């Protein structure tokens, strides 16, 4: 899967906006041999996305691309804030070009939009929906995810330098990040506050996937867990997963990792290196045989063939 971690509020377009968006197709209709305009596919608080397909019968194209164009909502009398966010996103996407888990920019020749006076962003179309759509589907189906699937998604959310086809990665589709309008450069790159904040947010997504409860910010509570042979007590937003004995289908070690990721005090959260080490251990030592020997009641769902069936049902062919 190419999914996204971005969660946007929907916006109801009025009739004038529908006319304005429909007009964007005219730019691509000028090049009928090159492009096929599919229409508007998504809308957020500050922008809208339009889907375009390169025509496969064009002999100059080796592999047709499916891409989207992002434009801000700003009208003639609106302020520039939306355009500023889009300009920031354009800069970030180009800076991260080539990263395997970032939606990639697309360059067109001919470019039907080259004469537009305002900014636009062209990126690859990310198939199979967003991460939010995925966990909404999991919650609706009341289908607990196997621990090996959870571990695979955990890896992808970290956007590490691991080969996506190594180990548990082969079980879960790749996640791709989009929507960088709120990104900013840290004032002090020497500090890892941004990393610690990202780890907290990753823990939030993992909590939702593990508990099938999409409450965004539950009240934190104190928990006491064993970490490195020592008992530690700290406040965490994942207290609903404690004690682990109440979640017999979930790996207690995976629960502990998520408890620490959503610790209120940043000093109780793992570093990126510690988190990667813990997940590496999970992926390399715990296959379906391990879960069977540990007598997990749901060990059969940890088998690769069963995981493939679940992924097909929830992601590829929902």
Coordinates of C-alpha atoms in Angstrom, one line a residue:
X1 CA 0.0 0.0 0.0
X2 CA 1.0 3.5 -0.5
X3 CA -0.9 5.2 2.3
X4 CA -0.6 8.5 4.0
X5 CA -0.4 9.6 7.5
X6 CA -2.1 12.9 6.7
X7 CA -5.6 13.4 8.2
X8 CA -7.5 16.3 6.7
X9 CA -10.9 17.7 7.5
X10 CA -13.3 17.6 4.6
X11 CA -14.7 20.8 3.1
X12 CA -18.0 21.1 1.2
X13 CA -17.4 22.9 -2.1
X14 CA -19.9 25.6 -3.2
X15 CA -21.1 25.9 -6.8
X16 CA -18.6 28.5 -7.7
X17 CA -15.7 26.3 -6.4
X18 CA -17.0 23.4 -8.5
X19 CA -16.9 25.6 -11.6
X20 CA -13.4 26.8 -10.7
X21 CA -12.1 23.2 -10.2
X22 CA -13.8 21.9 -13.3
X23 CA -11.9 24.6 -15.2
X24 CA -8.5 23.1 -14.3
X25 CA -9.3 20.1 -16.6
X26 CA -9.2 22.5 -19.5
X27 CA -5.5 23.0 -19.1
X28 CA -4.9 19.3 -19.6
X29 CA -7.5 18.9 -22.3
X30 CA -5.2 21.1 -24.5
X31 CA -2.9 18.1 -24.7
X32 CA -5.4 15.2 -25.4
X33 CA -2.7 12.9 -26.7
X34 CA -0.7 13.3 -23.4
X35 CA -3.2 13.5 -20.5
X36 CA -6.6 12.4 -19.4
X37 CA -8.1 14.6 -16.7
X38 CA -10.0 12.4 -14.1
X39 CA -11.3 15.2 -11.9
X40 CA -11.2 16.3 -8.3
X41 CA -10.3 13.5 -5.9
X42 CA -9.9 15.2 -2.5
X43 CA -10.4 18.4 -0.6
X44 CA -9.0 19.7 2.7
X45 CA -9.2 22.9 4.8
X46 CA -6.7 24.7 2.6
X47 CA -6.4 22.9 -0.8
X48 CA -7.9 20.5 -3.3
X49 CA -6.4 17.7 -5.3
X50 CA -7.1 16.8 -9.0
X51 CA -6.3 13.5 -10.6
X52 CA -4.6 13.2 -14.0
X53 CA -3.5 10.1 -16.0
X54 CA -0.9 10.1 -18.8
X55 CA -2.3 8.4 -21.8
X56 CA -0.8 5.0 -22.4
X57 CA -1.1 5.2 -26.2
X58 CA 1.5 8.0 -26.3
X59 CA 4.6 6.3 -27.8
X60 CA 6.9 8.8 -26.0
X61 CA 5.8 7.6 -22.6
X62 CA 7.5 4.4 -21.4
X63 CA 5.2 3.9 -18.4
X64 CA 2.1 6.1 -18.0
X65 CA 2.0 7.9 -14.7
X66 CA -1.0 8.6 -12.5
X67 CA -0.4 11.9 -10.6
X68 CA -2.3 14.6 -8.7
X69 CA -2.2 18.4 -8.9
X70 CA -2.6 20.3 -5.6
X71 CA -3.9 23.9 -5.5
X72 CA -4.8 26.1 -2.6
X73 CA -8.4 27.2 -2.1
X74 CA -7.5 30.9 -2.2
X75 CA -9.8 33.1 -4.2
X76 CA -9.4 36.6 -5.4
X77 CA -10.3 38.2 -2.0
X78 CA -8.8 35.6 0.3
X79 CA -5.5 36.0 2.2
X80 CA -2.2 34.4 1.2
X81 CA -2.0 31.9 4.1
X82 CA -3.1 28.9 2.0
X83 CA -0.6 29.7 -0.8
X84 CA 2.2 30.1 1.8
X85 CA 1.4 26.6 3.1
X86 CA 1.5 25.2 -0.4
X87 CA 4.8 26.9 -1.2
X88 CA 6.2 25.4 2.0
X89 CA 5.0 22.0 1.0
X90 CA 6.5 22.3 -2.5
X91 CA 9.8 23.1 -1.0
X92 CA 9.7 20.1 1.4
X93 CA 8.7 17.7 -1.3
X94 CA 11.5 18.7 -3.5
X95 CA 14.0 18.6 -0.6
X96 CA 12.9 15.0 0.2
X97 CA 12.8 13.9 -3.4
X98 CA 14.0 10.3 -3.8
X99 CA 13.1 9.2 -0.2
X100 CA 11.4 5.9 -0.6
X101 CA 8.5 6.7 1.8
X102 CA 7.7 10.2 0.6
X103 CA 5.2 10.9 -2.2
X104 CA 7.5 11.8 -5.2
X105 CA 7.2 15.0 -7.3
X106 CA 6.3 14.6 -10.9
X107 CA 7.7 16.7 -13.7
X108 CA 5.7 17.1 -16.9
X109 CA 6.8 17.8 -20.5
X110 CA 4.7 19.3 -21.9
X111 CA 3.5 21.0 -18.7
X112 CA -0.1 22.4 -19.2
X113 CA 0.2 24.4 -16.0
X114 CA 3.4 26.3 -16.8
X115 CA 1.5 29.6 -17.4
X116 CA -0.4 29.6 -14.1
X117 CA 0.3 32.7 -12.0
X118 CA 0.0 30.8 -8.6
X119 CA 1.8 27.9 -7.1
X120 CA 0.8 24.3 -7.7
X121 CA 2.3 20.9 -6.6
X122 CA 2.4 17.8 -8.9
X123 CA 3.1 14.5 -7.1
X124 CA 2.5 10.9 -7.8
X125 CA -0.9 9.5 -7.1
X126 CA -0.7 7.4 -3.9
X127 CA -3.0 4.3 -4.3
X128 CA -5.0 2.3 -1.9
X129 CA -6.2 5.2 0.4
X130 CA -4.9 6.9 3.5
X131 CA -3.8 5.4 6.8
X132 CA -6.9 6.9 8.4
X133 CA -9.2 5.2 5.9
X134 CA -7.3 1.9 6.7
X135 CA -7.8 2.1 10.4
X136 CA -11.4 3.2 10.0
X137 CA -11.9 0.1 8.0
X138 CA -10.2 -2.1 10.6
X139 CA -12.3 -0.5 13.4
X140 CA -15.5 -1.0 11.4
X141 CA -14.7 -4.6 10.7
X142 CA -13.6 -5.2 14.3
X143 CA -10.7 -7.1 12.9
X144 CA -7.7 -7.1 15.4
X145 CA -4.4 -6.8 13.5
X146 CA -1.8 -9.6 13.9
X147 CA 1.4 -8.5 15.8
X148 CA 3.5 -9.1 12.8
X149 CA 1.4 -6.7 10.8
X150 CA 1.5 -4.1 13.6
X151 CA 5.3 -4.4 13.7
X152 CA 5.5 -3.9 9.9
X153 CA 3.4 -0.7 10.0
X154 CA 5.5 0.5 13.0
X155 CA 8.6 0.2 10.8
X156 CA 7.1 2.1 8.0
X157 CA 5.8 4.9 10.2
X158 CA 9.4 5.4 11.4
X159 CA 10.5 5.9 7.8
X160 CA 13.8 4.2 8.6
X161 CA 16.6 3.3 6.2
X162 CA 15.5 -0.4 6.2
X163 CA 14.9 -2.1 2.9
X164 CA 11.1 -2.3 2.6
X165 CA 11.4 -5.9 1.4
X166 CA 13.5 -7.0 4.4
X167 CA 12.0 -9.1 7.2
X168 CA 8.5 -8.1 8.3
X169 CA 8.3 -5.3 5.7
X170 CA 7.4 -7.8 3.0
X171 CA 4.2 -8.6 4.9
X172 CA 2.8 -5.0 5.0
X173 CA 2.4 -2.5 2.1
X174 CA 4.7 0.5 2.2
X175 CA 3.4 3.7 3.7
X176 CA 4.1 7.0 2.0
X177 CA 3.9 10.4 3.6
X178 CA 2.1 13.4 2.0
X179 CA 0.9 16.8 3.1
X180 CA 3.8 18.9 4.4
X181 CA 2.1 22.3 4.7
X182 CA 2.7 22.4 8.5
X183 CA 6.3 21.3 8.4
X184 CA 8.9 23.6 9.8
X185 CA 12.7 23.5 10.4
X186 CA 13.8 23.1 14.0
X187 CA 15.4 26.2 15.6
X188 CA 18.0 24.0 17.2
X189 CA 18.7 20.9 15.1
X190 CA 21.0 19.6 17.8
X191 CA 17.9 18.8 19.9
X192 CA 15.6 15.9 19.0
X193 CA 12.4 17.5 20.2
X194 CA 10.9 17.0 16.7
X195 CA 11.9 13.4 16.7
X196 CA 10.4 12.8 20.2
X197 CA 7.2 14.5 19.1
X198 CA 7.1 12.4 15.9
X199 CA 7.6 9.3 18.1
X200 CA 4.7 10.3 20.2
X201 CA 2.5 10.7 17.2
X202 CA 3.6 7.4 15.8
X203 CA 2.6 5.8 19.1
X204 CA -0.8 7.4 18.8
X205 CA -1.4 5.7 15.4
X206 CA -0.1 2.4 16.8
X207 CA -2.4 2.7 19.8
X208 CA -5.4 3.2 17.4
X209 CA -4.4 0.2 15.3
X210 CA -3.9 -2.0 18.4
X211 CA -7.0 -1.0 20.5
X212 CA -9.4 -0.3 17.5
X213 CA -10.3 2.9 19.4
X214 CA -9.8 6.1 17.4
X215 CA -9.9 8.5 20.3
X216 CA -7.2 11.0 19.4
X217 CA -6.0 12.3 22.8
X218 CA -7.1 10.1 25.7
X219 CA -6.3 11.4 29.2
X220 CA -2.9 10.1 30.3
X221 CA -2.6 7.8 33.3
X222 CA 0.3 6.4 35.3
X223 CA 1.5 2.9 34.4
X224 CA 4.2 0.7 35.9
X225 CA 6.1 -1.6 33.5
X226 CA 9.3 -3.5 33.4
X227 CA 11.9 -2.1 31.0
X228 CA 15.4 -3.4 30.9
X229 CA 14.9 -5.5 34.0
X230 CA 13.7 -2.5 36.0
X231 CA 10.3 -1.4 37.1
X232 CA 9.4 2.1 35.8
X233 CA 6.4 4.2 36.5
X234 CA 5.3 7.1 34.1
X235 CA 2.3 8.8 32.7
X236 CA 1.2 7.7 29.2
X237 CA -1.7 8.2 26.8
X238 CA -1.7 4.5 26.1
X239 CA -2.9 3.5 29.6
X240 CA -5.8 1.6 28.0
X241 CA -3.3 -1.0 26.9
X242 CA -2.2 -1.6 30.5
X243 CA -2.1 -4.2 31.9
X244 CA -1.1 -6.3 28.9
X245 CA -2.9 -9.3 30.3
X246 CA -6.2 -7.7 29.3
X247 CA -5.1 -7.9 25.6
X248 CA -4.3 -11.6 25.1
X249 CA -3.9 -11.2 21.3
X250 CA -1.2 -8.5 21.6
X251 CA 2.5 -9.0 22.2
X252 CA 3.3 -7.5 25.7
X253 CA 6.7 -6.3 24.4
X254 CA 4.9 -4.4 21.6
X255 CA 2.5 -2.9 24.1
X256 CA 5.5 -1.7 26.2
X257 CA 7.1 -0.1 23.2
X258 CA 3.9 1.9 22.4
X259 CA 3.4 2.8 26.1
X260 CA 6.8 4.4 26.0
X261 CA 6.3 6.1 22.7
X262 CA 3.2 8.0 24.1
X263 CA 4.8 8.8 27.4
X264 CA 3.9 12.3 28.6
X265 CA 7.5 13.2 29.6
X266 CA 9.7 13.2 26.6
X267 CA 12.5 11.8 28.7
X268 CA 10.5 8.6 29.0
X269 CA 10.1 8.2 25.3
X270 CA 12.7 6.0 23.4
X271 CA 15.2 7.6 21.1
X272 CA 14.9 6.8 17.4
X273 CA 17.8 4.3 17.7
X274 CA 16.3 2.6 20.7
X275 CA 13.0 2.3 18.9
X276 CA 14.5 0.8 15.8
X277 CA 16.5 -1.7 17.9
X278 CA 13.4 -2.8 19.7
X279 CA 11.4 -3.3 16.5
X280 CA 14.3 -5.1 14.9
X281 CA 14.2 -7.5 17.8
X282 CA 10.5 -8.0 17.3
X283 CA 10.8 -8.6 13.6
X284 CA 13.8 -11.0 13.7
X285 CA 12.8 -13.2 16.6
X286 CA 9.0 -13.4 16.5
X287 CA 7.4 -15.2 13.6
X288 CA 4.2 -17.2 13.7
X289 CA 6.0 -20.2 15.2
X290 CA 7.1 -18.0 18.2
X291 CA 3.6 -16.9 18.8
X292 CA 2.3 -20.5 18.6
X293 CA 4.9 -21.7 21.1
X294 CA 4.0 -18.9 23.4
X295 CA 0.4 -20.1 23.1
X296 CA -1.1 -16.9 21.9
X297 CA -4.8 -17.5 21.3
X298 CA -4.6 -15.8 17.9
X299 CA -1.3 -17.3 16.7
X300 CA -2.9 -18.6 13.5
X301 CA -3.5 -15.0 12.3
X302 CA 0.3 -14.5 12.5
X303 CA 0.9 -17.0 9.6
X304 CA 2.1 -15.3 6.4
X305 CA -0.7 -16.8 4.3
X306 CA -3.4 -15.5 6.7
X307 CA -1.7 -12.1 6.8
X308 CA -1.7 -11.9 3.0
X309 CA -5.4 -12.6 3.0
X310 CA -6.1 -9.9 5.6
X311 CA -4.1 -7.3 3.7
X312 CA -5.9 -8.1 0.5
X313 CA -9.3 -7.7 2.2
X314 CA -8.5 -4.5 4.1
X315 CA -6.2 -2.7 1.7
X316 CA -6.0 -3.9 -1.9
X317 CA -9.6 -5.2 -2.4
X318 CA -11.7 -3.7 0.4

